[in-house]
């Protein structure tokens, strides 16, 4: 036996242990000895039962994702499961940590599954643009019923062991030494000597399936899939489990898997899986750099942003002291948080007692001195340099010397803020995205003087509260908002030349975005941009005109669209069309049809161009960091892997050529291809070393 798989004995019970750190993925060097072990033990008359478990922190967390996209080496997972199913003595999977994807599918080849009370079980393949390809879609419905299987497989969300027990996925849950309990369980099953039925042969849960109801649920899921192929394939395959004989359904699953795994969407989603993990690795922040302990967070400002940030921390069980300038503002902020939690309670996603616990994690104050015991304080006040400096001046005076100062600025110069405090090495940007209690992205802005330890603390903190951190450098708008601004720079011109907001937005939703730019402006409120433009002496003919008419977006019932009776559904508004056409006429621009391709070239291509400038300047460390920012902060479609991944699919050569064209037409800088983009156009790839 190799080290990846070992066999030990406890009397007449054989224990097969997989040991492939860090997550016991089913790599080739595991599959080969695992198959051999099972074949040997299946035929060994001295073995009464087999327990299959894992060493280390988890049960098998799935197939080895790094092997996808390469020719699959035999034996495959399904070969192993096929052998498991022929074994005529009890086979028991002993699950701790996470049994995910191929890991859970492996257990479905066993007669029994027993789990540690803290284990989680799931089929998350859909998140990688795949469907379970090791029989999961065909076997799981046989254990838990088709509707539950559909939900679990299409969502990819793992379930906790107690729930798995209640739905029939596992046969026993143990709190204590899992292995000895599993051995005891196997010994009892061997002694009972009852008939052993493989999962493939259990048909009672699918025999009476309500196909009409199943189809209605599957249709609803398809609607939500927004152009993603994997959720549809998952639903189709679970349906096959009901309607086709086992082997036929299994073969269909295999074919669907093969199609998805070689497609661009899955490639994109696998890229994002590894990109997210890469983003957590930051130059100069090795294991030797220890994060500081954070027992209490302070937040200055209880507006929408401050309140959302406060919720993010108390949700992660970190107590928060929330400061406002006066009682009234503080009470308003607390009432908003309370209301948000009440909505969750009404929806059933939070219990009353969990809400009470979270609210109890909040301490409210109007005195800076009450922040003295905080280990990290985030300011979320008005976006104005002098206001921010004033806040940090006060914080500097009351906080302990090693407390960390963080600004939630979206645009301002973090180095300038740092220069105004006595502890610049303890200052950084923590840029949350609204709503901060929901959005996963956290841009961590590293100032010139930010200490490695401070950065390590921010990274660790992000993980604690379930955020996806990306470390970025200082520039106007950092990575996300800087690229967003490049995306919008020509949008108004598109309207004036002939497009309408609803047409541009449809190009975006067809691309896979949850909404287009004009829907987004209406949602965010047009007055904010209007105020900023006025302050900078800038104009935007259409948006300014809308604001002058009191059309601030959703909150005023009209903006680029009309929202009838408080609805959030954007309706195209003939009035807006007339206004746009009047501006075109005023400027003597003859309106012309604008194609979807042109809309993409004039919005997304400049955004890619800006991304390459961000890389040239070292504001982002890697192209994949930019992808993580856009997918998690701005709704870039996961099936396209983020802007920089998509750019490669689209073709850097084509992008440069079209940017040059638009640069010639408009003379706008945003279309002038960067040096890096030109280099990428030569080879079809972004260079490894920038
Ligand atoms: C599948 O099973 C298909 C089958 O249906 C069909 C087959 C025919 N492979 O996340 P972490 C690496 S699809 C390769 O930081 P955590 C990861 O990149 C699979 N590598 O740890 C990282 O490497 P590094 C279905 C993997 O404790 C290191 O392990 N399964 C895999 O925060 C630690 O990972 C899944 O989708 C893998 N499968 O979380 C589960 N998994 O240190 C995917 C991890 O170099 N995995 N790595 O950056 C997870 O969700 C989490 O890793 C897990 C642990 C929850 C297990």
Coordinates of C-alpha atoms and ligand atoms in Angstrom, one line a residue, residues 21-27 57-68 72 76-78 98-105 120 122-128 130-136 253-254 257 273-274 276-278 281 463, ligand 1:
X21 CA -3.5 16.5 2.6
X22 CA -4.8 19.1 2.7
X23 CA -8.4 18.0 1.9
X24 CA -8.0 14.3 0.9
X25 CA -9.0 15.1 -2.7
X26 CA -9.4 12.0 -4.9
X27 CA -6.2 12.5 -6.9
X57 CA -8.9 17.6 9.0
X58 CA -11.6 16.2 6.7
X59 CA -13.2 13.4 4.9
X60 CA -12.6 13.5 1.1
X61 CA -13.5 17.0 -0.1
X62 CA -14.0 16.0 -3.7
X63 CA -12.3 15.1 -6.9
X64 CA -9.0 16.7 -7.4
X65 CA -10.0 19.9 -9.2
X66 CA -6.5 20.4 -10.6
X67 CA -7.0 17.2 -12.7
X68 CA -10.0 18.6 -14.6
X72 CA -8.7 11.6 -16.8
X76 CA -11.9 6.9 -12.2
X77 CA -14.1 7.6 -9.2
X78 CA -17.0 5.7 -10.8
X98 CA -16.6 17.8 5.0
X99 CA -17.7 15.1 2.6
X100 CA -18.1 17.1 -0.6
X101 CA -18.6 16.3 -4.3
X102 CA -16.8 13.1 -5.2
X103 CA -16.2 12.6 -1.5
X104 CA -19.9 12.3 -0.8
X105 CA -20.4 10.3 -4.0
X120 CA -21.0 18.7 6.7
X122 CA -22.8 18.3 0.1
X123 CA -22.5 18.2 -3.6
X124 CA -21.0 21.7 -4.4
X125 CA -20.0 20.8 -8.1
X126 CA -22.5 23.4 -9.4
X127 CA -20.3 26.1 -8.0
X128 CA -17.5 24.9 -10.2
X130 CA -20.3 21.1 -13.1
X131 CA -22.8 18.5 -12.0
X132 CA -21.7 15.7 -9.7
X133 CA -20.1 13.3 -12.1
X134 CA -19.7 10.3 -9.9
X135 CA -23.3 9.2 -9.7
X136 CA -24.4 11.8 -7.1
X253 CA -24.8 12.0 -16.0
X254 CA -21.4 11.1 -17.3
X257 CA -20.3 16.0 -16.9
X273 CA -12.1 28.8 -7.1
X274 CA -8.3 28.9 -7.2
X276 CA -10.1 33.2 -4.4
X277 CA -7.5 31.1 -2.6
X278 CA -4.6 32.9 -4.4
X281 CA -1.8 35.0 -0.4
X463 CA -11.9 35.3 7.0
Ligands
LIG1 C1 -16.0 16.8 -7.8 O1 -15.9 16.2 -6.8 C2 -16.5 16.2 -9.1 C3 -17.1 14.8 -8.9 O2 -18.5 15.0 -8.8 C4 -16.9 14.0 -10.2 C5 -15.6 13.5 -10.5 C6 -15.5 12.6 -11.7 N1 -9.1 19.7 -5.4 O3 -10.3 26.0 0.6 P1 -9.0 25.8 1.4 C7 -7.0 23.0 -2.1 S1 -15.6 18.5 -8.0 C8 -7.9 20.2 -5.4 O4 -8.1 27.0 1.5 P2 -10.5 25.4 3.8 C9 -7.2 24.5 -2.2 O5 -6.9 25.0 -3.5 C10 -15.0 18.9 -6.3 N2 -7.5 21.1 -4.5 O6 -9.3 25.2 2.8 C11 -6.1 25.0 -1.2 O7 -4.9 24.9 -1.8 P3 -3.7 26.0 -1.5 C12 -16.1 19.1 -5.4 C13 -8.3 21.5 -3.5 O8 -10.2 24.6 5.0 C14 -6.2 23.9 -0.1 O9 -6.7 22.7 -0.8 N3 -15.6 19.6 -4.1 C15 -9.6 20.9 -3.5 O10 -10.9 26.8 3.9 C16 -7.0 24.2 1.1 O11 -8.3 24.6 0.6 C17 -15.5 20.9 -3.9 O12 -15.9 21.7 -4.7 C18 -10.0 20.0 -4.5 N4 -11.2 19.4 -4.5 O13 -11.8 24.7 3.1 C19 -14.8 21.2 -2.5 N5 -10.3 21.5 -2.4 O14 -3.5 25.8 0.0 C20 -13.8 22.3 -2.8 C21 -9.4 22.3 -1.8 O15 -2.6 25.6 -2.3 N6 -13.1 22.6 -1.6 N7 -8.2 22.3 -2.5 O16 -4.3 27.4 -1.8 C22 -13.6 23.4 -0.6 O17 -14.8 23.8 -0.6 C23 -12.7 23.8 0.6 O18 -11.4 23.6 0.2 C24 -12.9 22.9 1.9 C25 -11.8 23.3 2.9 C26 -14.3 23.3 2.5 C27 -12.9 21.5 1.6

